[in-house]
Coordinates of C-alpha atoms in Angstrom, one line a residue:
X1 CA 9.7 10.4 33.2
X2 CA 8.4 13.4 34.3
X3 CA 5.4 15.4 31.8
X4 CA 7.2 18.2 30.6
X5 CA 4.2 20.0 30.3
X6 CA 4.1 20.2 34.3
X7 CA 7.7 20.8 35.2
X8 CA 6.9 24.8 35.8
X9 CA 3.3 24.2 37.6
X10 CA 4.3 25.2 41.0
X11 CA 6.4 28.3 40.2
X12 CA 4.9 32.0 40.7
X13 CA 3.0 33.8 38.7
X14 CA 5.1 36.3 36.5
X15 CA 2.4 38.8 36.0
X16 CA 4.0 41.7 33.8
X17 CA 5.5 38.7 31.4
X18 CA 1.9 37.4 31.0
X19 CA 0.8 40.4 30.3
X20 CA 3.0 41.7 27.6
X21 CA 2.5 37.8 26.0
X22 CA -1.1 38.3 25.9
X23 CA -0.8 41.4 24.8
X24 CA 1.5 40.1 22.0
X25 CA -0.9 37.3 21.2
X26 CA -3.7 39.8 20.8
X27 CA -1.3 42.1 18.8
X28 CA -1.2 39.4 15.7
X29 CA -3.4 37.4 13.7
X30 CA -1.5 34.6 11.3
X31 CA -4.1 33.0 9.4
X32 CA -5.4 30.3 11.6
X33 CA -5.1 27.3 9.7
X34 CA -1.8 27.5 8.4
X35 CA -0.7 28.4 12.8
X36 CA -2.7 25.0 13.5
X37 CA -0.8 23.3 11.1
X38 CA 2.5 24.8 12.2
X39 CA 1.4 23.9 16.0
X40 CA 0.7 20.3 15.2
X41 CA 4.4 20.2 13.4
X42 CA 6.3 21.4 15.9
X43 CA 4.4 19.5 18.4
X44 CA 5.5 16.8 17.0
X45 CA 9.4 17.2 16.9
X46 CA 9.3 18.4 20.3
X47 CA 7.0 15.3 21.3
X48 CA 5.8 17.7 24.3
X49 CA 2.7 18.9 23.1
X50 CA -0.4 15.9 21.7
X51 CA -0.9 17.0 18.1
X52 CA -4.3 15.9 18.5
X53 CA -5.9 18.7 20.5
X54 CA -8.1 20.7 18.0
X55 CA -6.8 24.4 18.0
X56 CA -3.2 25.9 18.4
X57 CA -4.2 29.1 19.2
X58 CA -6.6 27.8 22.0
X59 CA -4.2 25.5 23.5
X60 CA -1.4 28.5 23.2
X61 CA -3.6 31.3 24.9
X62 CA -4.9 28.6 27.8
X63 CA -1.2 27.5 28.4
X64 CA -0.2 31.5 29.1
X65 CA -3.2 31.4 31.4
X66 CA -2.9 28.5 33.4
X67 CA 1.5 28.0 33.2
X68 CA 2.4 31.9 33.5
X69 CA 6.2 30.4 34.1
X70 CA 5.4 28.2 31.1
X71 CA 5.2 31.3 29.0
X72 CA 8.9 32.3 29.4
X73 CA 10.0 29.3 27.4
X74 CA 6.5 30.0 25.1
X75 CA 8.7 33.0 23.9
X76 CA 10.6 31.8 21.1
X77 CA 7.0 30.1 19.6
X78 CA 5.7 33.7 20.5
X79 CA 8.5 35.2 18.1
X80 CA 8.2 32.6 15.4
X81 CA 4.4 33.0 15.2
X82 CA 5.5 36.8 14.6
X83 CA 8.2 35.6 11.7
X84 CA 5.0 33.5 10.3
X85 CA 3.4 37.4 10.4
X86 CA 6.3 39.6 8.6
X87 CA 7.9 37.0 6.1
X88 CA 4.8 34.6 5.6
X89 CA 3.7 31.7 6.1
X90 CA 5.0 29.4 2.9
X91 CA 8.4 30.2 3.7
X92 CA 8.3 29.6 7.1
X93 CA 6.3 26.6 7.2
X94 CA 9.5 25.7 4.3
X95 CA 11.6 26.3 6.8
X96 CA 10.1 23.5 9.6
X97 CA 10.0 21.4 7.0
X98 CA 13.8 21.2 6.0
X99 CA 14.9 19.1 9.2
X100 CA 15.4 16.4 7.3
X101 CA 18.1 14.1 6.2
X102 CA 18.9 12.6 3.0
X103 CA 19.4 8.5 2.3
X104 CA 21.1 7.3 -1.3
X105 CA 18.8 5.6 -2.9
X106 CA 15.6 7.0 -0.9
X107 CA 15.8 11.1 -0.9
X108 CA 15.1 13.3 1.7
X109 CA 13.2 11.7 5.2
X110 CA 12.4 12.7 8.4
X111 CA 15.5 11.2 11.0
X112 CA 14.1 9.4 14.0
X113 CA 10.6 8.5 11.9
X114 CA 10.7 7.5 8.3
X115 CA 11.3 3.7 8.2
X116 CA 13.2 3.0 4.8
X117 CA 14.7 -0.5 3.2
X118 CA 18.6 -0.4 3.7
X119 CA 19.1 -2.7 1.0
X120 CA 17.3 -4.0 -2.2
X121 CA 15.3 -7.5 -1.6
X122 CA 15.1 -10.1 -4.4
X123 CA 12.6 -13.2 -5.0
X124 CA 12.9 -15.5 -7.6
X125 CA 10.4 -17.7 -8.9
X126 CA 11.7 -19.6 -12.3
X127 CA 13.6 -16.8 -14.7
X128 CA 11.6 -14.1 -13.2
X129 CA 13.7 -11.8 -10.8
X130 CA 11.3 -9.6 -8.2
X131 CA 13.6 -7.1 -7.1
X132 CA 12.3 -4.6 -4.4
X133 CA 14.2 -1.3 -4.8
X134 CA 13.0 0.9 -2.2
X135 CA 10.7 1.5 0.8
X136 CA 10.0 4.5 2.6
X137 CA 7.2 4.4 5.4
X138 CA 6.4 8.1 6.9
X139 CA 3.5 9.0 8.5
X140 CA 2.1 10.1 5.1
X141 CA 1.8 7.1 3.4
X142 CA 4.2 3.6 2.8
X143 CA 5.6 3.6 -0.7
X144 CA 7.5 0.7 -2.7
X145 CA 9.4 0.7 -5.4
X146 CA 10.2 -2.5 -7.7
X147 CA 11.0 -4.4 -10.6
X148 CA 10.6 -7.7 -12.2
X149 CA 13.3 -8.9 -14.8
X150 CA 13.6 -12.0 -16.6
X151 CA 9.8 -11.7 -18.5
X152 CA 9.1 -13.3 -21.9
X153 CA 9.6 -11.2 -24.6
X154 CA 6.6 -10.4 -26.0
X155 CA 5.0 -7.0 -25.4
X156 CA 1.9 -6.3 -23.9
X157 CA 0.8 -3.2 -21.7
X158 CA -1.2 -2.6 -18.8
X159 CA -4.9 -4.1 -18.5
X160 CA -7.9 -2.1 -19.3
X161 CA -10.2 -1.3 -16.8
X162 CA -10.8 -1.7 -13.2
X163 CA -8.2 -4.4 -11.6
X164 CA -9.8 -6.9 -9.6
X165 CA -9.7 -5.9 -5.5
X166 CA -8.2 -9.6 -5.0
X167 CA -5.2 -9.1 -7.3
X168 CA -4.3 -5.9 -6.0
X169 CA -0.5 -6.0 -3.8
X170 CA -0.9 -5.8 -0.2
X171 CA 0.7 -5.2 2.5
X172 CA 0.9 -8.4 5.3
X173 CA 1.7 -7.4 8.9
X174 CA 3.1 -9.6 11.4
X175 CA -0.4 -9.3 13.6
X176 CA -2.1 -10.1 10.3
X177 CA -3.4 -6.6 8.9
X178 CA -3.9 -6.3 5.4
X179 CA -3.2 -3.1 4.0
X180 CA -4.2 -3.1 0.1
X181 CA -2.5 -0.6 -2.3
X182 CA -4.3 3.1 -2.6
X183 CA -2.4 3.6 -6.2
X184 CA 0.0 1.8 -8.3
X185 CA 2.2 2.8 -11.6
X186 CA 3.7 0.6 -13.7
X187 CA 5.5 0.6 -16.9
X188 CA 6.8 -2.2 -19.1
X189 CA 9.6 -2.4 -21.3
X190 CA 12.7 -4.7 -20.9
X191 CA 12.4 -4.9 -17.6
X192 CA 9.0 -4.1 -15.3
X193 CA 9.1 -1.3 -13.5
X194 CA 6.4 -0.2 -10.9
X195 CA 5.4 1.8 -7.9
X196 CA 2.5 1.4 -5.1
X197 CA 1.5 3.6 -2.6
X198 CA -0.1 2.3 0.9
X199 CA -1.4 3.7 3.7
X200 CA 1.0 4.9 6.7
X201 CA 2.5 1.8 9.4
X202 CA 1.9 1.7 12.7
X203 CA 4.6 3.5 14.4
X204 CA 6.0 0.0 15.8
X205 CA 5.7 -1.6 13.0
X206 CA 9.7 -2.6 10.9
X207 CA 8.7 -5.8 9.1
X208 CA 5.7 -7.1 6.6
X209 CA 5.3 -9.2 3.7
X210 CA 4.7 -8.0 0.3
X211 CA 1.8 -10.1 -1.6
X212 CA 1.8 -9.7 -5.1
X213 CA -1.3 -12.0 -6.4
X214 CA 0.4 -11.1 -9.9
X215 CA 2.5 -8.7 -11.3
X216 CA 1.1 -5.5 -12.4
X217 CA 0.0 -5.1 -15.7
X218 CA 0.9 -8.9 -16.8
X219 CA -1.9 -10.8 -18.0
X220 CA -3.0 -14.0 -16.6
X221 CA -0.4 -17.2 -16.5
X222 CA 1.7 -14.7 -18.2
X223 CA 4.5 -14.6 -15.5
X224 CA 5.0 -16.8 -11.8
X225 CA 2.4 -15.4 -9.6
X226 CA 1.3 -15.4 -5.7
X227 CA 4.8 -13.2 -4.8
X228 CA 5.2 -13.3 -1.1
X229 CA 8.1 -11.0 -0.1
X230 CA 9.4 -10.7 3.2
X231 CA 10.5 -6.8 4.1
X232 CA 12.3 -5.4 7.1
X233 CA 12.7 -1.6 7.8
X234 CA 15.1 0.6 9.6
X235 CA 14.8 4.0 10.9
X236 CA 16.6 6.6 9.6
X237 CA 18.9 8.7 11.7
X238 CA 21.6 11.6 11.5
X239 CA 22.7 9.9 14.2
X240 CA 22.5 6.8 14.9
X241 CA 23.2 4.7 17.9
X242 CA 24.9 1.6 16.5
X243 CA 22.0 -0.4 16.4
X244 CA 21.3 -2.8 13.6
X245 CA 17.4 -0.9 13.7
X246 CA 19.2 2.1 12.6
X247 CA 20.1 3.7 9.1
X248 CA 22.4 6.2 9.3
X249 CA 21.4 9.2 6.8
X250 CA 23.8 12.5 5.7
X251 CA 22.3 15.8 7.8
X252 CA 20.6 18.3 4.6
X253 CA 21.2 21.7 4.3
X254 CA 20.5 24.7 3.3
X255 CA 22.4 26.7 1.1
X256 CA 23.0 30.4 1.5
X257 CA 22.1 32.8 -1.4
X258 CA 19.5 29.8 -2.3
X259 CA 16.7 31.4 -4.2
X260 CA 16.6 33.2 -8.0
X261 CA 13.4 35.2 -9.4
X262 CA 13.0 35.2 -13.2
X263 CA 10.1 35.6 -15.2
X264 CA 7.3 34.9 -13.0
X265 CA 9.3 32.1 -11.5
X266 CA 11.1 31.4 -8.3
X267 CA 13.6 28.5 -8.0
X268 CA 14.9 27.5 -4.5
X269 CA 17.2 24.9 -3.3
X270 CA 15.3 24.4 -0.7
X271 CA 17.8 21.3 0.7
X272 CA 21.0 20.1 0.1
X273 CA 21.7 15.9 1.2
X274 CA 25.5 15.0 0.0
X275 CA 26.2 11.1 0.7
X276 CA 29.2 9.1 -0.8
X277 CA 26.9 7.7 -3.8
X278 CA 24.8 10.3 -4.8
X279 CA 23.7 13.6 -4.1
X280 CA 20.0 15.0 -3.0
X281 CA 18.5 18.4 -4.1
X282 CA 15.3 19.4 -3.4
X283 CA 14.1 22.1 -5.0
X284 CA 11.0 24.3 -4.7
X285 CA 9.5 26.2 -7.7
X286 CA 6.9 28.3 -7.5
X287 CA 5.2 30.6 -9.9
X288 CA 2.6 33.5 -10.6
X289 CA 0.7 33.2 -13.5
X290 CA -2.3 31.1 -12.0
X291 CA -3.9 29.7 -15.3
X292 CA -0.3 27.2 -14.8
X293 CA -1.6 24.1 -12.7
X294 CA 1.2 22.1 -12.6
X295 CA 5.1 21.5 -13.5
X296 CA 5.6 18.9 -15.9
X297 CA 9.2 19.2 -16.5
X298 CA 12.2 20.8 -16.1
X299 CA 15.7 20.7 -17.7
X300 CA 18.4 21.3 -15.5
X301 CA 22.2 20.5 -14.9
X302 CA 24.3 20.1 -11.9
X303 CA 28.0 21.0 -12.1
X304 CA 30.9 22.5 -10.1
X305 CA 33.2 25.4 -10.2
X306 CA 35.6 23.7 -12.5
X307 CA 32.9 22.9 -15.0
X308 CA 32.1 19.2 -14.5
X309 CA 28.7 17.9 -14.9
X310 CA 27.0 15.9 -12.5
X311 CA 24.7 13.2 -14.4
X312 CA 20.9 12.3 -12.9
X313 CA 20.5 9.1 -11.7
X314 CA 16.5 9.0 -11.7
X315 CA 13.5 10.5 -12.2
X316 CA 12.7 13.4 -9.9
X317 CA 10.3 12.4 -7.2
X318 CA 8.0 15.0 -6.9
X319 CA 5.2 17.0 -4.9
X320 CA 3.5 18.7 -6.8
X321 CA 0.2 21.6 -6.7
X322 CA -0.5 24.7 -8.4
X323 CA 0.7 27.6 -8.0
X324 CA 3.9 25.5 -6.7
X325 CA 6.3 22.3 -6.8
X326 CA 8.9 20.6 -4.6
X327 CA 10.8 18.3 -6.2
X328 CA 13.5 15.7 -5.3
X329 CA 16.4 14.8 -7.5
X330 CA 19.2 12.6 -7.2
X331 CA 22.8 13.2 -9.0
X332 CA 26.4 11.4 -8.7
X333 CA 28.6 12.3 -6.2
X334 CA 30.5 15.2 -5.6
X335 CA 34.4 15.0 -6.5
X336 CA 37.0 15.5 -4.3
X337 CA 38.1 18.4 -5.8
X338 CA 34.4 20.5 -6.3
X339 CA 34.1 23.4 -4.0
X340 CA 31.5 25.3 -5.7
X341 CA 28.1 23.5 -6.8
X342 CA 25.9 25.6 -10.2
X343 CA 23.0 24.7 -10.4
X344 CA 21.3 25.6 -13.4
X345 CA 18.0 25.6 -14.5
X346 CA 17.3 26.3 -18.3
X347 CA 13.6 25.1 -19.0
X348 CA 10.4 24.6 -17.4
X349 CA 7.3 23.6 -18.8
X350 CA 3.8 23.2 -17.6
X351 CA 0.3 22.2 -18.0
X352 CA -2.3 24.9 -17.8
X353 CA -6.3 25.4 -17.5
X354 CA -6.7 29.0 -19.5
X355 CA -10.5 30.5 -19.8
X356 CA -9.3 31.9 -23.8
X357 CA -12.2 31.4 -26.2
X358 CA -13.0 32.4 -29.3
X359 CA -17.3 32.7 -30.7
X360 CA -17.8 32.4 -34.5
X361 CA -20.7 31.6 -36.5
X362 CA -19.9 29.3 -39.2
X363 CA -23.0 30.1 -41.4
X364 CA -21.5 33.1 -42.5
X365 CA -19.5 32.7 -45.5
X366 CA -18.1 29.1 -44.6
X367 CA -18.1 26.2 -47.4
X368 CA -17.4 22.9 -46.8
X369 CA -13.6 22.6 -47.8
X370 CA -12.9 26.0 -47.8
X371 CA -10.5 27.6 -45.4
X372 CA -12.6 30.6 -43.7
X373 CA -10.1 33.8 -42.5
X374 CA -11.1 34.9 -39.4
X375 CA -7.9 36.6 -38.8
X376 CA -9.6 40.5 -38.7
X377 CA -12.4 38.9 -36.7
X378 CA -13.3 40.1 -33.3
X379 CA -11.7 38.1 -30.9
X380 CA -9.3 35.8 -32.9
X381 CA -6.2 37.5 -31.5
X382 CA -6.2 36.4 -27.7
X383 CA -3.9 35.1 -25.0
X384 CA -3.3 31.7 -23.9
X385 CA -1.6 31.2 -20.4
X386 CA 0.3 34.1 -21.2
X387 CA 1.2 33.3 -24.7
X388 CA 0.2 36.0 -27.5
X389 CA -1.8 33.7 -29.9
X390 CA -3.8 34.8 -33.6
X391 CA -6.6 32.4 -34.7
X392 CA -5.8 32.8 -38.6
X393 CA -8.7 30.4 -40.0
X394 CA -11.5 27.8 -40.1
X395 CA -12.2 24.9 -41.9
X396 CA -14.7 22.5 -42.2
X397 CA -14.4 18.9 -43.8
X398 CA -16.2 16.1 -44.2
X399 CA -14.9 13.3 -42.2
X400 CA -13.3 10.3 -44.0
X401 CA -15.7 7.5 -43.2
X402 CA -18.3 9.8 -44.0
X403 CA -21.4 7.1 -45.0
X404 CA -20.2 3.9 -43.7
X405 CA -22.0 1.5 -41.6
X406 CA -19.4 1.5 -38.6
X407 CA -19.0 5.1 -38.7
X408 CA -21.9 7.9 -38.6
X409 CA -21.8 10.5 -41.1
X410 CA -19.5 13.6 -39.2
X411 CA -17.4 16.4 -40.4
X412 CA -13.9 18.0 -39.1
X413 CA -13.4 21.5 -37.9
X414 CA -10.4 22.6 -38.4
X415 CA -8.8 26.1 -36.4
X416 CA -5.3 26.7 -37.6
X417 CA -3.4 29.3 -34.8
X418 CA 0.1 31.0 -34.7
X419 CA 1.3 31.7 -31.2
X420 CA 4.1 34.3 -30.8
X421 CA 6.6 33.4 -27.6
X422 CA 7.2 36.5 -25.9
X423 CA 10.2 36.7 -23.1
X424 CA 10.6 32.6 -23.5
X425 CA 7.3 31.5 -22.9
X426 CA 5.9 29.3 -26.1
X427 CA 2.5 27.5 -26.8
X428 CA 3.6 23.8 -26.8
X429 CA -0.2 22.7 -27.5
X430 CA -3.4 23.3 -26.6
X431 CA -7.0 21.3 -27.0
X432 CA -10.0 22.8 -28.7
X433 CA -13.5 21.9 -27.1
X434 CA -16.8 23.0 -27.1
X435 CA -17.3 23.6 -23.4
X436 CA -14.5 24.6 -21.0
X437 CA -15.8 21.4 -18.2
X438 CA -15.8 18.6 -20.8
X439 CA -12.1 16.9 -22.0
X440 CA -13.5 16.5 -25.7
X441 CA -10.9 14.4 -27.8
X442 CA -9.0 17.0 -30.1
X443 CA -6.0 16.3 -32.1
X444 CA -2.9 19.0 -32.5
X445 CA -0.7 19.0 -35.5
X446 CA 2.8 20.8 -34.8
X447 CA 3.1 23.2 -38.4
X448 CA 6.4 25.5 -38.8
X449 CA 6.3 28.6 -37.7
X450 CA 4.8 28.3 -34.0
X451 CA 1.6 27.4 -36.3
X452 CA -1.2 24.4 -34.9
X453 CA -3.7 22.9 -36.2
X454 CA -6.3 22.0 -34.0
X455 CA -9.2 19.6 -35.2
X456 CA -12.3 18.0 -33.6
X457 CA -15.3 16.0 -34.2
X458 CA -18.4 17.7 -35.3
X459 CA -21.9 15.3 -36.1
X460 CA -23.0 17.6 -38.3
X461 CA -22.7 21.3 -40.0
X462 CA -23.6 23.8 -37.3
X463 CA -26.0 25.7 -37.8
X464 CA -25.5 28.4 -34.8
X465 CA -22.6 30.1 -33.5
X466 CA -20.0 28.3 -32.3
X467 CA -17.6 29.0 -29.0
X468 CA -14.5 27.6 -29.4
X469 CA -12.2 27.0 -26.2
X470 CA -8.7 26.5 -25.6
X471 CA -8.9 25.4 -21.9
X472 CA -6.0 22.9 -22.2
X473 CA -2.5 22.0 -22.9
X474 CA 0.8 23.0 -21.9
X475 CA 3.6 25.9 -22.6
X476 CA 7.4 25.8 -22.3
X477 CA 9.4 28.8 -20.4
X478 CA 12.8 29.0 -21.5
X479 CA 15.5 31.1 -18.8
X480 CA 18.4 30.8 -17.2
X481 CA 17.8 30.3 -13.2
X482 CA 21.7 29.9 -11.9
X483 CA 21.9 29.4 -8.2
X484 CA 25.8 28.9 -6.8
X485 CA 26.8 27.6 -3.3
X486 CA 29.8 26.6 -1.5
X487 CA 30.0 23.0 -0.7
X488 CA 30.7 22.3 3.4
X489 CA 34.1 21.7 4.3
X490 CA 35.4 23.2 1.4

């Protein structure tokens, strides 16, 4: 096959349309990084360009130079580099990213490149059931999904400390590659649930072994060990060829009218997978107030024109950095008769990292015992991540093992806050240190009336001012984000 890179190289120079294209080039200045990584992506898809070379904006200006006929078809790049300039470059780096498909069972993956398991694998060593749920392989990393059923009764939860290297899952490959875990998660309650995340396949590679020396978080001669699971992949395609390598996936979309500002906060569907099983949303939040590092949850509902709600089938799979997260979620079917879809997003709450602080000095007029008000003191009314908050007192208590042998002698200091929620944002909960850097162990009581009561460790009665900060904890945003979209075909 012929490099496409060369098909132009003997036509004529086109002077006047390399001029006015390096004159455009000049014209605009996308930050470089993010037109690199753009370059790179769409040198990819179109498998013409090697996503290796080390600049975009080099290897754009020498092709203009050396392919002048090269540059007519460079045109459209030309013109999207200039989009990247007016509308920015998040939502059209969004935009690249939406050619994706969606698989049941899987979420949203690249068609022609993620490998994924068509259907779950089970092993089965005495009443134990190993059940692997899903696979997806991309080139960011290989994740696995699974379960183990059929466990003895008794409780027990994950080991402390480091696991050893040699027990940790790997990855077999037919040449005989190991590939350890990077990260597992696992949680145990009737039935085991866990997650590990690999390092990206070779491109060529559709079948491996699982080894599982023993099951996560299940103590020695606890459960069957030495799990050997046999795994083969398929690619995913929009569509496919009728090969048995092949996994046919339902095209995404994007919805008109996708996008709903409120409070700080922007809610986008950003892709739209409908299948006969299930249906895939992913949605993109992102959000101003830059003290909020990351979304932790958010309560939302799926229904149609006619009112029916769609029920989640599993935790959102998410991506997540501050000041923004893109999430996947999963919900039954359509019906036949939905021609509408609402989606609706009510609450969102997240953890922050806020610089509030509050200085006292507890040798003036504090008793051990007594509450101290503080409330008129300089200071005690501040704002957490946005939230209005009053520092109302300070106490100081002896601690209850105060004189034993196994504990030293140590005192609690107590700060008892009332937040007010202004335009739906609330306090949640918040840690109390006495440096910003350090996680010291604090303990929140929830009081009526948006009222805490924050306590910490002290050795001894201080005997110099105090700064108190609230670097930590998380706040709640209640709204009402309603996006509506017609379904296709209907």
């Amino acid at each position: 096959m012929s490099d496409p890179m060369n098909i132009h190289k003997n036509s004529k120079p086109t002077l006047e349309l390399e001029n006015k294209l390096e004159s455009f080039y000049d014209a605009i200045t996308p930050d470089p990084a993010f037109v690199h990584e753009l370059g790179l992506q769409i040198a990819q898809r179109s498998q013409q360009v090697s996503a290796s070379r080390p600049g975009f904006l080099a290897w754009l200006k020498n092709s203009l130079r050396r392919r002048p006929a090269f540059a007519a078809s460079m045109a459209v790049l030309a013109m999207l580099i200039l989009a990247i300039t007016l509308a920015g470059p998040r939502q059209v780096l969004a935009s690249v990213e939406r050619l994706l498909g969606f698989v049941p069972g899987s979420g949203f993956v690249q068609p022609g490149e993620t490998r994924v398991l068509a259907d779950p694998v089970e092993a089965k060593q005495g009443e134990v059931t190993l059940r692997i749920e899903k696979v997806i392989a991309d080139s960011r990393q290989t994740e696995i999904s699974l379960t183990a059923s059929g466990l003895p009764r008794e409780k027990f939860g994950p080991q402390s400390g480091e696991q050893d290297p040699q027990l940790r899952a790997y990855l077999l490959l037919p040449d005989g590659q190991q590939y350890r875990s990077n990260m597992s998660m696992s949680g145990i309650g009737d039935t085991l649930q866990a997650s590990y995340i690999f390092d990206p396949l070779p491109k060529d590679v559709v079948q491996f072994t699982l080894v599982l020396p023993r099951l996560p978080g299940v103590p020695a001669a606890f459960a069957p060990e030495n799990w050997s699971v046999p795994i083969r992949l398929v690619t995913a395609q929009i569509s496919p060829t009728g090969s048995p390598s092949e996994l046919p996936v339902a095209p995404g979309y994007t919805p008109a009218n996708n996008l709903v500002s409120a409070q700080g906060v922007n809610v986008e569907v950003a892709q739209v997978g409908q299948a006969a099983q299930e249906t895939g949303l992913q949605i993109q939040y992102h959000w101003d107030n830059p003290e909020w590092q990351q979304l932790n949850d958010a309560e939302l509902t799926l229904s149609d024109q006619n009112g029916h709600i769609y029920s989640q089938l599993h935790e959102p799979m998410e991506l997540s950095g501050a000041p923004e997260s893109l999430r996947t979620y999963r919900f039954q079917p359509f019906e036949l008769g939905a021609s509408q879809a609402v989606l609706t997003v009510n609450r969102l709450q997240f953890t922050f990292k806020s610089p509030a602080h509050f200085t006292f000095d507890p040798r003036e007029g504090i008793q051990v015992g007594q509450p101290l008000d503080i409330s008129s003191q300089p200071g005690s009314k501040m704002e957490i991540a946005g939230v209005p908050v009053q520092l109302l007192s300070v106490t100081i208590n002896p601690g209850a093992d105060e004189g034993s042998k196994l504990q030293p002698a140590h005192y609690h200091l107590e700060v008892l806050l009332q937040d007010t929620p202004l335009d739906g944002l609330a306090l949640e909960n918040t840690t109390m240190s006495l440096n910003p850097e350090l996680m010291v162990s604090s303990s929140t009581e929830i009081l009526p009336g948006n009222q805490m009561k924050i306590t910490i460790d002290l050795p001894e009665i201080p005997g110099r001012p105090l700064a108190l900060y609230f670097s930590r904890g998380e706040v709640s945003l209640k709204g009402s984000w309603v996006i509506h979209w017609d379904l296709p075909g209907k």
